[in-house]
Structures are given as structure tokens and as C-alpha cells.
XYZ file of C-alpha atoms in Angstrom:
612
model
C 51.058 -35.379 -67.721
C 53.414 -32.526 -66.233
C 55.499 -33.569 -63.431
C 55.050 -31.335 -60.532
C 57.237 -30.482 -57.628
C 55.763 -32.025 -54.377
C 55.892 -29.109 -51.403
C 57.960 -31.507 -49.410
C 60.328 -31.294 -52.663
C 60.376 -27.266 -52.271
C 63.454 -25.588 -50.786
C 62.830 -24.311 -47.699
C 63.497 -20.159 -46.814
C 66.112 -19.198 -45.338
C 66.245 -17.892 -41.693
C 66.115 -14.062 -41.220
C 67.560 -12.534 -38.600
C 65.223 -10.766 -35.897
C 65.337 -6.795 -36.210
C 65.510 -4.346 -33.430
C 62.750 -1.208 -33.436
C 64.279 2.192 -33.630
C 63.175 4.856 -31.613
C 63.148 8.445 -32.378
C 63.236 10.057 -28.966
C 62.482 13.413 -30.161
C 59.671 12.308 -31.725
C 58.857 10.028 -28.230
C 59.350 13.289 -26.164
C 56.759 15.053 -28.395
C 54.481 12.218 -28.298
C 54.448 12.064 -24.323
C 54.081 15.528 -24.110
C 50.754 16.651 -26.445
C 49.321 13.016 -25.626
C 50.023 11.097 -23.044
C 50.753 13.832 -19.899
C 47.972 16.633 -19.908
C 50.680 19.056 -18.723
C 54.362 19.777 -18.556
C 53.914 19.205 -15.047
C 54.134 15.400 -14.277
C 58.054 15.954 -15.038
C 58.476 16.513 -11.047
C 56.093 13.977 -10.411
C 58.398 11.654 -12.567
C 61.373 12.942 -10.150
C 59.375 12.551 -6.640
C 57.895 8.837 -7.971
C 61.428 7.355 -8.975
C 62.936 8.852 -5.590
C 60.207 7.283 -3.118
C 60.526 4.316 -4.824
C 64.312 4.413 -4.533
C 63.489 4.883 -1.000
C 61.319 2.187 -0.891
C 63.855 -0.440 -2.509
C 66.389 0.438 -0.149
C 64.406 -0.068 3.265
C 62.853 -3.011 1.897
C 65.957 -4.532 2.702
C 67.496 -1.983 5.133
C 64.915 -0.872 7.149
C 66.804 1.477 9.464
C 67.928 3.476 5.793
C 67.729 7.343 5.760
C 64.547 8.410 4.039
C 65.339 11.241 2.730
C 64.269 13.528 -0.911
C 65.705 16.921 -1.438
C 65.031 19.587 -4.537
C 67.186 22.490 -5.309
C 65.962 24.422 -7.781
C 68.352 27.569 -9.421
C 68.576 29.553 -12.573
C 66.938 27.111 -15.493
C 68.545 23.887 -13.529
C 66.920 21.555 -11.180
C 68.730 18.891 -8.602
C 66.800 16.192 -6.899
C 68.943 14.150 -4.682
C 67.501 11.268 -3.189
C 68.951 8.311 -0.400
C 67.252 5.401 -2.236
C 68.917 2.076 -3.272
C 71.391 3.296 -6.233
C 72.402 2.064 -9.323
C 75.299 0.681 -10.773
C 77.130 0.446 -13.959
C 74.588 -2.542 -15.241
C 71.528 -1.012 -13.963
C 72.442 2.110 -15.745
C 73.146 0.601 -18.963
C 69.878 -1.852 -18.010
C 67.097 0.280 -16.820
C 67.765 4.126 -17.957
C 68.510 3.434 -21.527
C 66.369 1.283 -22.201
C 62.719 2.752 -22.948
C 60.150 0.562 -21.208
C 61.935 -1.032 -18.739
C 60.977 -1.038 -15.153
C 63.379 -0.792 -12.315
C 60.524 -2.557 -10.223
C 61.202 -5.365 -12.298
C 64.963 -5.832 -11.065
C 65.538 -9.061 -9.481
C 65.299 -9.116 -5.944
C 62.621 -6.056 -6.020
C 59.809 -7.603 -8.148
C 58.245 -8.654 -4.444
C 57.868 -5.364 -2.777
C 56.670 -4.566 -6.905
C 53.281 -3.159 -4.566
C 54.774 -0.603 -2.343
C 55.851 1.403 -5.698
C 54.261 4.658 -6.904
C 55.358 3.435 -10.663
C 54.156 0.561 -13.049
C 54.995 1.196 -15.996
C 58.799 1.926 -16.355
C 58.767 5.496 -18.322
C 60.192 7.055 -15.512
C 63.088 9.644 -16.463
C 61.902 9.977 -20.199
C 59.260 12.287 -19.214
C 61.629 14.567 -17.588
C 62.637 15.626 -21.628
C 59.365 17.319 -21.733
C 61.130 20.465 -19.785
C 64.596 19.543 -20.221
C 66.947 19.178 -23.586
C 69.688 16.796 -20.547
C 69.688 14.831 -18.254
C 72.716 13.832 -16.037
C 72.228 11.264 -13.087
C 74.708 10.807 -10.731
C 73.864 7.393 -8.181
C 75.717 4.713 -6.363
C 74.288 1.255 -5.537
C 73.165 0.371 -1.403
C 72.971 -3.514 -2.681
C 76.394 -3.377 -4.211
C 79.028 -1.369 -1.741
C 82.093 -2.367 -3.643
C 80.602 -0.646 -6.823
C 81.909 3.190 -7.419
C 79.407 5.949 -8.366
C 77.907 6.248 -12.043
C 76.977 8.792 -13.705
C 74.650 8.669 -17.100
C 74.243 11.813 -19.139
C 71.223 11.833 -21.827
C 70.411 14.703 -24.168
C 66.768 14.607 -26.001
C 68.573 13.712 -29.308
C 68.524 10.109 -27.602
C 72.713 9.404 -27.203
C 73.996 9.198 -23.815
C 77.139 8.434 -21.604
C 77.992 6.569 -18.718
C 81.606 6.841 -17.003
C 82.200 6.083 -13.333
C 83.592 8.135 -10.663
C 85.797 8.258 -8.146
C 84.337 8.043 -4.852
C 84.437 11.193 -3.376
C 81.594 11.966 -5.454
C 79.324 10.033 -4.388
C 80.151 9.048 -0.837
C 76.639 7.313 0.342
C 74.241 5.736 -1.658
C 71.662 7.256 -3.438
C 70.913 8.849 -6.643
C 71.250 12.636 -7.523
C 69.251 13.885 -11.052
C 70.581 17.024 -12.467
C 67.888 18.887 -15.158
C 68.756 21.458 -17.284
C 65.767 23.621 -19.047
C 64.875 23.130 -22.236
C 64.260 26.331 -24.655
C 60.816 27.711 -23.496
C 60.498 25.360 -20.373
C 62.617 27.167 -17.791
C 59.700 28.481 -16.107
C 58.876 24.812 -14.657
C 62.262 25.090 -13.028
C 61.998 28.219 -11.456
C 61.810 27.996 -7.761
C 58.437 28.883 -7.099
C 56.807 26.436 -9.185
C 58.787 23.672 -8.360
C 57.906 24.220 -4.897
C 54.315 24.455 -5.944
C 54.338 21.451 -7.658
C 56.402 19.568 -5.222
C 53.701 20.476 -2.546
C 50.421 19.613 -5.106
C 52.042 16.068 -5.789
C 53.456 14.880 -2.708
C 51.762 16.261 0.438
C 51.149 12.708 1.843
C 54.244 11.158 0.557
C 55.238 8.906 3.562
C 59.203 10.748 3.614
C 61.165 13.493 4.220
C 60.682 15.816 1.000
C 62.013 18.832 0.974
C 62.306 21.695 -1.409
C 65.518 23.278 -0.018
C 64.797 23.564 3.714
C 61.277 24.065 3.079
C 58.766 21.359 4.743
C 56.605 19.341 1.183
C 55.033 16.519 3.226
C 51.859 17.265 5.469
C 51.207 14.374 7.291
C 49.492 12.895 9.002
C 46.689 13.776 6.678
C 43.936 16.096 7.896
C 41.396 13.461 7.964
C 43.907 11.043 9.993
C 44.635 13.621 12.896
C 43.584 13.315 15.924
C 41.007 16.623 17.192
C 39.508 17.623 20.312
C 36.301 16.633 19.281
C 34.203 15.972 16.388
C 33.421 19.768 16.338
C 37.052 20.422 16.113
C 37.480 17.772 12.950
C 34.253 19.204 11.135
C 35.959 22.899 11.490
C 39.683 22.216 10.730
C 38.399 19.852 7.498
C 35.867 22.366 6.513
C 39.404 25.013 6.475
C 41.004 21.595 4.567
C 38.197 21.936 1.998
C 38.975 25.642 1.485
C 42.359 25.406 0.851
C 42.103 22.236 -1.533
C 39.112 23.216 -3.558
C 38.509 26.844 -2.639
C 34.654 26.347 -1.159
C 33.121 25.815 2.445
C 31.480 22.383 2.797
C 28.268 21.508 4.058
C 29.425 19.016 5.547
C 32.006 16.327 5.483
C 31.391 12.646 4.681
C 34.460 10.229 6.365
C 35.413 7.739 3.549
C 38.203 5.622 4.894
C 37.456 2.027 4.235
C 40.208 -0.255 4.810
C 38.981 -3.213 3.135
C 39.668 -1.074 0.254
C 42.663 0.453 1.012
C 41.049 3.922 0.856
C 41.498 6.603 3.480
C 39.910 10.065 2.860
C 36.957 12.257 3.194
C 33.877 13.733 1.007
C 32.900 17.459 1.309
C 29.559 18.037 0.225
C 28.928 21.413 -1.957
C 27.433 23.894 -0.417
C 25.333 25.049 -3.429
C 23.300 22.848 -6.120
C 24.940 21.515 -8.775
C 23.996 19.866 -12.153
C 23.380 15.917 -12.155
C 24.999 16.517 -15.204
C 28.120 18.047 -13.856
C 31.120 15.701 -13.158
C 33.020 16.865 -10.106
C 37.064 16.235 -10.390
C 38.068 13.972 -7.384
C 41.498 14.644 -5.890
C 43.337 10.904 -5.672
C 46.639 9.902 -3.928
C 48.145 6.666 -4.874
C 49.981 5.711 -2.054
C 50.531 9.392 -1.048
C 51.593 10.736 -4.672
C 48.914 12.570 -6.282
C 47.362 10.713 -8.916
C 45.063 13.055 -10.569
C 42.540 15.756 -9.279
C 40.110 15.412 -11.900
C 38.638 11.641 -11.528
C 35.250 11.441 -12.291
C 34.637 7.361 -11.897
C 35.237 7.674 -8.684
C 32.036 7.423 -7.028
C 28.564 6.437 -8.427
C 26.689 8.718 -10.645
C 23.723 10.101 -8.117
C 26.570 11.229 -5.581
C 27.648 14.771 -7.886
C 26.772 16.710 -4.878
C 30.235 15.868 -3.243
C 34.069 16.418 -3.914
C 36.629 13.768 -2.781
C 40.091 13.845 -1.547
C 41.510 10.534 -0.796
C 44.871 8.185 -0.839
C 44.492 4.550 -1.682
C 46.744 1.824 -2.346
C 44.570 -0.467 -4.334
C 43.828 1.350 -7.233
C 45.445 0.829 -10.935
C 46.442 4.185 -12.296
C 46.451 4.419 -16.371
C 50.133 4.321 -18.436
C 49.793 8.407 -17.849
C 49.298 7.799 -14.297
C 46.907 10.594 -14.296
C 43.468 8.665 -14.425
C 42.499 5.402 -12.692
C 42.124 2.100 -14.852
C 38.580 0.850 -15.225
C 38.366 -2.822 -13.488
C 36.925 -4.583 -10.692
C 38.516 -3.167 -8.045
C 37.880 0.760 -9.134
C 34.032 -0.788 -9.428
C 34.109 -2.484 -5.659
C 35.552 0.643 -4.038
C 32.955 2.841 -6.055
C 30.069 0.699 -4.449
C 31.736 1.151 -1.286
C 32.181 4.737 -1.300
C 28.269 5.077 -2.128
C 27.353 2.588 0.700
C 29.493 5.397 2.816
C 27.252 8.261 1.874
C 24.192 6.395 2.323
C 25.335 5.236 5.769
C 25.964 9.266 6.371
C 22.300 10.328 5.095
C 20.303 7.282 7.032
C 22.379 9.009 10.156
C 21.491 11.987 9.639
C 17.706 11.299 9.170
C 18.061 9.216 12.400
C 19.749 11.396 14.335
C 20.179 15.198 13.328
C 17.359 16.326 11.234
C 18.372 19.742 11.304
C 21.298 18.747 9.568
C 19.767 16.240 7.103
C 17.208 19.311 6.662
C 19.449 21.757 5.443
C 21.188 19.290 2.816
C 18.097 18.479 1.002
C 16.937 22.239 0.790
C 20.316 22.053 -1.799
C 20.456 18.859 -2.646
C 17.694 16.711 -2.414
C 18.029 16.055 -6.645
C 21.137 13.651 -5.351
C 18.986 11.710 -2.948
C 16.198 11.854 -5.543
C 18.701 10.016 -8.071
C 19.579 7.309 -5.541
C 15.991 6.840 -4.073
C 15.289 5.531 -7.720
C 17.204 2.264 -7.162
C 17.715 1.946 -3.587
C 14.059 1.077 -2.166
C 15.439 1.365 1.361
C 16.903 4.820 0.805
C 13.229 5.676 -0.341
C 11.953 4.585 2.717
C 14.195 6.299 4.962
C 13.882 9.708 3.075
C 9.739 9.661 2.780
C 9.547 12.084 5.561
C 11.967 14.105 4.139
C 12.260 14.948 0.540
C 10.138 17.614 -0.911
C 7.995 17.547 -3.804
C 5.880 20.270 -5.213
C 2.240 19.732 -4.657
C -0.987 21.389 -4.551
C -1.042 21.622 -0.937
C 2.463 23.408 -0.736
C 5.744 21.510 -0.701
C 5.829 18.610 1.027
C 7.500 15.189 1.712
C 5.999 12.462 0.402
C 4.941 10.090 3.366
C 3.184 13.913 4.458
C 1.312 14.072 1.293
C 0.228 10.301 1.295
C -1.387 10.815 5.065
C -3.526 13.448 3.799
C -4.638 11.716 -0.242
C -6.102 8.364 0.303
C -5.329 8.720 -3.767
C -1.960 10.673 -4.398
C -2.409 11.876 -8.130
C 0.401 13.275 -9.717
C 1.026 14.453 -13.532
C 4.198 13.450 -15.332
C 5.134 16.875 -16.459
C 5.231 20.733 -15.559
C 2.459 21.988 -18.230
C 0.214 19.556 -17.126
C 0.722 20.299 -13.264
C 0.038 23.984 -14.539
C -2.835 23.306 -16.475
C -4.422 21.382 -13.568
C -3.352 22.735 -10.583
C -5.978 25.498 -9.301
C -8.663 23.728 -10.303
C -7.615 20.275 -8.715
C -6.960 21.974 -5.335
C -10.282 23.914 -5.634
C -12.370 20.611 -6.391
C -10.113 18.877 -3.243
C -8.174 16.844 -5.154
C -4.566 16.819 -4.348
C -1.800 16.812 -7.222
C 2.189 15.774 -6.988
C 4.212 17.897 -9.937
C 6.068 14.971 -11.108
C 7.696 16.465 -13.947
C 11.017 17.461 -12.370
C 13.821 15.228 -12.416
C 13.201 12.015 -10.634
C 9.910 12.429 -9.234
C 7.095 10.757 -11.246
C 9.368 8.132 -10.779
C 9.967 8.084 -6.787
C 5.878 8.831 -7.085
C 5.485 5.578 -8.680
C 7.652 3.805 -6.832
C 5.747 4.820 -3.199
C 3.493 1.547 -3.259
C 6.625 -0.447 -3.096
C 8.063 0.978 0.206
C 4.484 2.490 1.874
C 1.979 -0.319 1.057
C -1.920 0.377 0.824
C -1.233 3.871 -0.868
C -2.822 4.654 -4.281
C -0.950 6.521 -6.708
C -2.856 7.602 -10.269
C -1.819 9.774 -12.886
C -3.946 12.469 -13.299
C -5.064 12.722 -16.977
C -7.765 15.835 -18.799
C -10.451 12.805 -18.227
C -9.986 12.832 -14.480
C -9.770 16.352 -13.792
C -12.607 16.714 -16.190
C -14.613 13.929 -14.114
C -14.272 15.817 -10.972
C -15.939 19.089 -12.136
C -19.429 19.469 -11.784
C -21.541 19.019 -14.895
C -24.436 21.843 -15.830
C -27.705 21.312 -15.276
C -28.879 19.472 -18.661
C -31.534 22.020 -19.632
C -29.088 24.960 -19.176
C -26.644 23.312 -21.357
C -28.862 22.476 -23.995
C -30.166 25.953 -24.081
C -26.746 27.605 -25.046
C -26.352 24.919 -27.549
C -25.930 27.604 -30.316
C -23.027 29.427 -27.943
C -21.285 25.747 -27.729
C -21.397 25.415 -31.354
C -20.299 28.686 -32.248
C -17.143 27.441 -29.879
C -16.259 24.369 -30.970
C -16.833 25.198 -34.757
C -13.934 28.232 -34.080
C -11.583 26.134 -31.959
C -12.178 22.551 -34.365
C -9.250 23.938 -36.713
C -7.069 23.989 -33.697
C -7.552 20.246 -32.534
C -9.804 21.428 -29.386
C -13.472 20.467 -28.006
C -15.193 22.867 -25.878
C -16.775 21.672 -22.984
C -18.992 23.442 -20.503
C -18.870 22.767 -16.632
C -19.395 24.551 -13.436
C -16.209 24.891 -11.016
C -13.986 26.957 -8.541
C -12.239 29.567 -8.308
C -14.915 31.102 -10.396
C -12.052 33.813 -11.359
C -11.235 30.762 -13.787
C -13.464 31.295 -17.067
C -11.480 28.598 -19.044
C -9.714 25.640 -18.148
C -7.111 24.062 -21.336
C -6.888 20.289 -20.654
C -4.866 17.909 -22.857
C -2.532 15.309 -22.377
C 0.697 13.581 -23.529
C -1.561 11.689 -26.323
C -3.472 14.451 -27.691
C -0.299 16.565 -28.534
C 1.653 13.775 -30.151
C -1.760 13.721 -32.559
C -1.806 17.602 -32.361
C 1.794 17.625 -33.253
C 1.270 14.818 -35.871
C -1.856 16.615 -37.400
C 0.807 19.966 -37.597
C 3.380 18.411 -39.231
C 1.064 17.008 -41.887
C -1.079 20.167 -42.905
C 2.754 21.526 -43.383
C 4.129 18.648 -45.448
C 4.215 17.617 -48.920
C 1.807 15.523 -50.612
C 3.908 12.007 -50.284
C 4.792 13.144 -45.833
C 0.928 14.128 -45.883
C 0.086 10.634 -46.797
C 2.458 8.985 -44.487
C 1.977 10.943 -41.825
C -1.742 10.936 -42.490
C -1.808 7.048 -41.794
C -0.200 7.438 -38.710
C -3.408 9.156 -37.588
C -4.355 7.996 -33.939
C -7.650 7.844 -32.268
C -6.256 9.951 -28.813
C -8.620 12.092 -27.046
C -8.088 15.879 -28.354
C -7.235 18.877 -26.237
C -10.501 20.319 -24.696
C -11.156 24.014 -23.644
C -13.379 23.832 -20.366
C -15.311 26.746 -20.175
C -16.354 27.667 -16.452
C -20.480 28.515 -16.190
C -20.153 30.052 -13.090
C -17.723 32.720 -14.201
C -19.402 36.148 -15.141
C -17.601 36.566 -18.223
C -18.611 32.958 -19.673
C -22.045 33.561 -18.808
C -22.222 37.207 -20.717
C -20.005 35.946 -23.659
C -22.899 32.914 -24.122
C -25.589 35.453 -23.927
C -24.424 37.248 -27.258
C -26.242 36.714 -30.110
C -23.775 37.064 -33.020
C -22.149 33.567 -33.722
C -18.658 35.581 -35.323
C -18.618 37.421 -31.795
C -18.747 34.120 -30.284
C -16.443 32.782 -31.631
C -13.750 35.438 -31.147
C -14.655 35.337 -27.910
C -13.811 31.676 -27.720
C -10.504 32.311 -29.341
C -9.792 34.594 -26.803
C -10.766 32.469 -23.844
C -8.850 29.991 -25.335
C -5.552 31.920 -25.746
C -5.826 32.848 -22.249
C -5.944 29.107 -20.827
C -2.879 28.574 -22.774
C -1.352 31.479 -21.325
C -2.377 30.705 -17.376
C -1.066 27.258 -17.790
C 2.039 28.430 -19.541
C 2.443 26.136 -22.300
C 4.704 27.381 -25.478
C 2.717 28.659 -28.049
C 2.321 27.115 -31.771
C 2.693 29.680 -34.460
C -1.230 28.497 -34.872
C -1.792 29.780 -31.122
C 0.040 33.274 -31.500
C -1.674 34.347 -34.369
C -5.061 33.171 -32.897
C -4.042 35.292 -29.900
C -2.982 38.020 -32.758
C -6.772 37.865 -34.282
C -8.748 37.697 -31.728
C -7.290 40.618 -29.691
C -7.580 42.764 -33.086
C -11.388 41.174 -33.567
C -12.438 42.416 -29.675
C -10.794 45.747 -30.566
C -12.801 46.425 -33.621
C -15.801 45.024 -32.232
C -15.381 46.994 -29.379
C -14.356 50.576 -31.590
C -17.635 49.470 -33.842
C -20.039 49.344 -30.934
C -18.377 52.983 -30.130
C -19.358 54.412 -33.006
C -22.643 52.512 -33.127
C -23.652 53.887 -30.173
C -22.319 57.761 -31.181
């Protein structure tokens, strides 16, 4: 037997030595800028974020500090001098050169770690998206002994530090010199940087200034005091205008402190999509955040636009879209629960208002009557639906129907509309968004109503039958019919009813065209489809052409005595329905249309010459 060596026998490997990651900053820089920023831009948010929070830091522990952020912007360069808390030599060599870290993790500042605009420590390395250096210039508040530093980076990644003599730096604070990169100097000019200073940091809580020119706005418009709530409506409606280039509606006041949210919705003043995502304009702690957030409030609520500043929010690594978590989910219910406490005030106390929203948006309020049974119940007297006695709200509707029928799509309202309202029988058109739904759902929050769909059986039960004899004696007419229209998937069925403009009534429903579509798709397919397709066959009722006996024309048509004739006729009568209720036409039903109109022409030309 071998010997073998025993694993506690085996040598064991030798330690390695850990091995530090290289970064290639160029490559970084490009990264940041075609990925993770969606524009140039968020370099001077970068700037105004790191001086707050300078700021910040330094009144944290000297509250009576100068607050103070100035921009001067000249000729491809831009200077940003700030009276935060400083750095020295350590923090230099600590914080700026080293990608990642966070001067919010510093010791003695991880406890304020809330009050700060940044999280996540990138900080001056987006500022080489416009510029090929960076030189920062800064002298430490918690250290007074320690001269000013200055760090110089160019986007190859090296960098210096050397200190400097005092007079350059007298008082603390930091001062970041940018110089444009090839291509980017236009995000330094003046103008822009102004721009963007005023876009990001409006409600920043200091002194920012681009040159002598004012940045901060505050307080914010929906924080000042007014006259009068007249006043406030006007001078946020102007707010609106500026921000987002529209007039609202109205305005919706958001500010929940619980949540740390303080702002205000403007509701569009024209219908929108439920499809359409409207950009919400966020502040985190003053500093724009992003003007394009979409999670922001639930999905039924598309007919507003926010602007707000919260505190409580998580902002992703870009810091241009909010994190998904609890807390963005808590403030989104309590936004909603906001602009259903605005609609159940206006339907209590200013209809007029409440009136003129729903004649634009009343799809929104149709989208959150669907969950909310209470909303429902407040907006029954209000919301409009499309009926056979004009539009109406529901709860007006229900008073007059002791059975409200409704049909669960626009053909079939079509199809059955005239004649329902001429037999008394009154229809909803549920088939626009929402509303065979909300229909349904009007048991649950007005009990003792009814609510049926209204099928071809139903309407067809409500028209008067003919007098037995009469029918039996145009038995030949009916066959002529119904042999004609079999082909097509369609009975013919005679009845008397009003209008008696009507001659022909098309009645069908959601089961008879699946099996007319079915029986379609299998006269087109091969013989192995055919099969399969033919085993799917259903027993559904078919479509059935309801021919009107009081009408003149029906009555001559089943008085001729050529079966062909009659059944061209028939063709006829039935292309017409389809037309009147406007359903889309099969290629079947065109050239039906197509044949008949050519077989009345030449029976028509025939009986010309006949008769010459």
C-alpha cells in the first residue's frame, strides 16, 4: 500500500500581501460623465453641495460663523469661495485624494452626518467633467494654528499639496479654482453659471451669491406669508409659470411635517395621459435634487406637477433621483392622502371649483375611485359618465334606473344605444377608462342599486316580438336572410321597435366575436391550425342582425319576391348596422358592402331597362 501524505502533513501557503486597486481617473471622469450624471451640469451642484456643507460643519460647532458662498465666474475659469470649516494638511491628503471618501465621515462631524446635502463622498471628482484642474485653496476653523493648504489636481489623476503662508488665506474657509476643460468652457461662462447657480440652489438656507447677484429666494413661495388666500393662489399660480411654464388650475398645499416635506402641487390645466409621467421638481434640504421624479406621488395623481424640499428623502449615488425605500413609499401615501383631502374639500365646499377640475380631469379621480371606496362615495354626484340620457354623474343616473345597465365597451354602447333609450331602458358607456369598473363597484358605496351588463339577449328581450302569424308569413323573406348572412356568423331576427328610422339593428357581444374571430382565423389557416383551432370551437351565441318590421324599407324589401334580391338586400341592411354602430370592418364585411352596393346598382339599371 502507497503511503500518502496526511493534509495536516501538507505545507501550508505562504501569506500574500493585500493589493491596492488602481484607478484610472480619466477613465473615472468618463465614466461619471456618460453614466452616472445625466448632464455636465451637476459640476456646480458638486461646488454649491461641498460649500453648504462646509457651512454646515462650521456652525455646527460655531454657530455665530459667517454663512457665506460666493461664485466668480471669468474667461474659461470659475472661483467658488466659501466660509465653511476648512481643511488642513491631513484632511487634504485624507479626504480629496482619496476617491470615495466622505468628509461627513470626519470625526467629530459624523453626528450632524443629517444636515448634509452629500452622502456619498464623490464630491470634487465630478468637477473633471468640465475642467482638465483643479486647485483648492482652504484653511481649517477647527484647527487655528494650522496655515492654509492648497491641493492642485489635473484629470491625469497626480496632484500637489504645499502650504502657504498666511496672508493667503487669512479666515477660514475654502476657495476652489476651475479651469475649463477643451470643449467645456461654455459651463463656465457667466451666464450659465448664474443659471445654474439659481436652478440648483434657490432655497439653499445661505448667502449664495454669483458675484453681487442675489441666488437664494427664500423664504419659498409656498412658505410666505400673503394677504389672503386669494393673494397665495395668484402669486403661486405666477410661481407655477415661471417654474414649469403653464397656469395652474389650481394649487394643492403639500407640506407635511411628519415627513419632512414642504411644498405645493399645481394641477394642469389641460388633460393629460394616465400614461404620461410628469417630472416632479425636488429639493433636498434646499439643493435641487432632480426635476424629473416620477415616484413621487401615486400613479392616479398624473394630473399634477410638484415642487417641493424635503429632508427625509435618500437621493441615489447620482443624487439626481430618489432611492426606492420605505420612507419615499410613506411620504408617497401621504402626498395622495393630501390631494384627496383637497378634492373631498372641494366637493364639500366649492363645487364650482371641484366642477371645473373634473370637466379636465375627472380620468384622475376615476383612477383613484377604483380603490378608494370612500373617494367613490364622495365623487357620485360628481363625475360624469356617458349615458343614454346625456352625461351624467352616477348617483344622478342611479335615481332615475331602478336597473343601471351599462356595456363594457364603446361598439357595444354604439350598437345599443338608440334603441335602448327608445325602448326606456337606460345604458352607462362603460368602455372608457375606468368606468365599467366604478359602474360595478356602485353597489358597494350606494346599496339597493342594481347594476347589469347589458348583453344582445337583453336588448333583444326588450323589443317587441311580431305578431306570430305575420312572422310566419314572411318565412321565405327570413330565410332568404339568414341563408345570405349564415357565411358571415349572423342570425336574422325580426322584431318591431323605435325609432322606426332604424331598419336594422347589429347585436353581438364579447363571446360571439372571440368565436367570429376564431371561426376567421380558421377558414384562413392551414390544415394542422384548422384542426386546432377547429377544436377550440365554442358554443357562444352568434352575432344577430335585427331587422325592424315597422320600418318602411324592411317591410317593402320582405315583400319582394326574388330570393337573390333578398338577399342582397339583407347584405345591405346588414352593412349598414355595422356602419351606424361603427364597428371596424372585416375584409369579409367590406367586400359584402362592395357586392351588395354593385348588386342594388345592377338590379336597379336592369329594372331601367326592363321597364324601357
Amino acid at each position: 500500500m502507497d503511503s500518502q501524505t496526511s493534509p495536516a502533513s501538507q505545507p501550508s501557503p505562504s501569506p500574500q500581501s493585500p493589493h491596492t486597486f488602481q484607478v484610472d481617473l480619466r477613465g473615472l471622469v468618463d465614466l461619471l460623465s456618460h453614466h452616472l450624471y445625466s448632464s455636465p451640469k451637476v459640476y456646480l451642484r458638486e461646488l454649491l453641495q461641498n460649500a453648504v456643507d462646509a457651512v454646515t460643519a462650521r456652525r455646527a460647532t460655531e454657530p455665530g460663523a459667517a454663512a457665506r458662498v460666493r461664485l466668480y465666474a471669468e474667461g474659461g475659469t470659475l472661483r467658488v469661495e466659501d466660509t465653511g470649516v476648512g481643511l488642513t494638511e491631513a484632511d487634504v491628503h485624507s479626504l480629496l485624494a482619496t476617491i470615495g471618501r466622505s468628509s461627513k465621515r470626519a470625526d467629530g462631524l459624523e453626528e450632524a452626518r443629517s444636515d448634509f446635502l452629500g452622502q456619498f463622498g464623490i464630491g470634487l471628482l465630478a468637477c473633471f467633467v468640465v475642467a482638465e484642474r483643479i486647485r483648492v485653496v482652504s484653511r481649517s476653523a477647527r484647527t487655528p494654528g494650522a496655515p492654509p493648504v492648497e491641493w492642485t489636481a489635473s484629470d491625469d489623476g497626480s496632484y500637489t499639496v504645499r502650504t502657504l503662508p498666511d496672508a493667503e488665506r487669512p479666515e477660514p474657509g475654502t476657495t476652489v479654482h476651475l479651469v475649463a476643460r477643451a470643449g467645456a468652457a461654455e459651463w463656465l461662462a457667466p451666464g450659465r453659471v448664474a443659471a445654474l447657480a439659481r436652478d440648483f440652489g434657490s432655497l439653499l438656507p445661505y448667502d449664495v451669491r454669483v458675484g453681487d447677484e442675489a441666488v437664494t429666494d427664500l423664504p419659498a413661495p409656498w412658505d410666505r406669508p400673503y394677504p389672503g388666500p386669494a393673494a397665495r393662489r395668484v402669486a403661486l399660480a405666477r410661481h407655477c409659470h415661471d417654474l414649469f411654464g403653464f397656469t395652474p388650475l389650481d394649487t394643492i398645499d403639500l407640506s407635511v411635517p411628519l415627513t419632512g416635506i414642504r411644498g405645493v402641487a399645481y394641477v394642469l390645466p389641460s388633460a393629460v395621459s394616465p400614461a404620461r409621467r410628469a417630472g416632479h421638481r425636488v429639493h433636498l434640504k434646499g439643493m435641487l435634487l432632480t426635476d424629473r421624479a416620477e415616484q413621487l406621488l401615486p400613479d392616479w395623481a398624473f394630473f399634477v406637477r410638484c415642487v417641493l424640499d424635503t429632508d427625509s428623502l435618500r437621493p441615489t449615488a447620482s443624487r439626481e433621483s430618489l432611492y426606492e425605500d420605505e420612507t419615499l413609499a410613506a411620504v408617497r401615501e401621504a402626498l395622495g392622502e393630501r390631494i384627496r383631502a383637497w378634492l373631498t374639500g372641494l366637493a364639500a365646499g366649492d363645487p364650482e371649483r371641484l366642477a371645473a377640475f373634473l370637466s379636465v380631469h375627472h380620468l384622475g379621480v376615476k383612477s383613484l375611485a377604483r380603490h378608494d371606496r370612500e373617494m367613490l362615495r364622495t365623487m357620485l354626484p360628481w363625475l360624469p359618465f356617458e349615458t343614454t340620457d346625456g352625461r351624467l354623474s352616477l348617483e344622478e343616473f342611479a335615481q332615475r334606473h331602478p336597473v343601471v345597465h351599462f356595456t363594457r365597451t364603446v361598439e357595444e354602447y354604439r350598437q345599443v344605444a338608440p334603441i335602448a333609450s327608445a325602448q326606456g331602458i337606460g345604458v352607462i358607456n362603460g368602455g372608457y377608462t375606468y368606468d365599467s369598473e366604478l359602474v360595478q363597484a356602485l353597489p358597494s358605496v350606494r346599496p339597493g342599486t342594481v347594476v347589469a351588463e347589458l348583453d344582445a339577449e337583453t336588448v333583444t328581450a326588450h323589443l317587441d316580438a311580431v305578431d306570430p302569424a305575420e312572422e310566419l308569413a314572411l318565412s321565405g323573406f327570413l330565410a332568404a336572410a339568414r341563408a345570405r348572412l349564415d357565411p358571415l356568423g349572423c342570425d336574422v331576427v325580426l322584431r318591431a321597435f323605435h325609432p322606426l328610422s332604424v331598419p336594422a339593428l347589429h347585436l353581438d357581444d364579447r363571446d360571439a366575436r372571440h368565436e367570429q374571430a376564431r371561426a376567421d382565423a380558421e377558414e384562413r389557416a392551414d390544415d394542422l391550425w384548422a384542426g386546432i383551432l377547429g377544436s377550440l370551437r365554442g358554443s357562444a351565441p352568434r352575432a344577430r342582425l335585427v331587422l325592424n318590421h315597422l320600418n318602411p324599407l324592411v317591410r317593402r324589401i320582405s315583400a319582394l319576391p326574388d330570393p337573390e334580391l333578398i338577399g342582397t338586400a339583407a347584405e345591405s341592411l346588414y352593412g349598414q348596422a355595422l356602419l351606424m354602430a361603427r364597428r371596424p370592418l372585416r375584409p369579409a364585411d367590406s367586400a359584402l358592402l362592395n357586392r351588395a352596393f354593385i348588386g342594388l346598382l345592377e338590379w336597379a339599371t336592369h329594372s331601367e331597362d326592363g321597364q324601357a
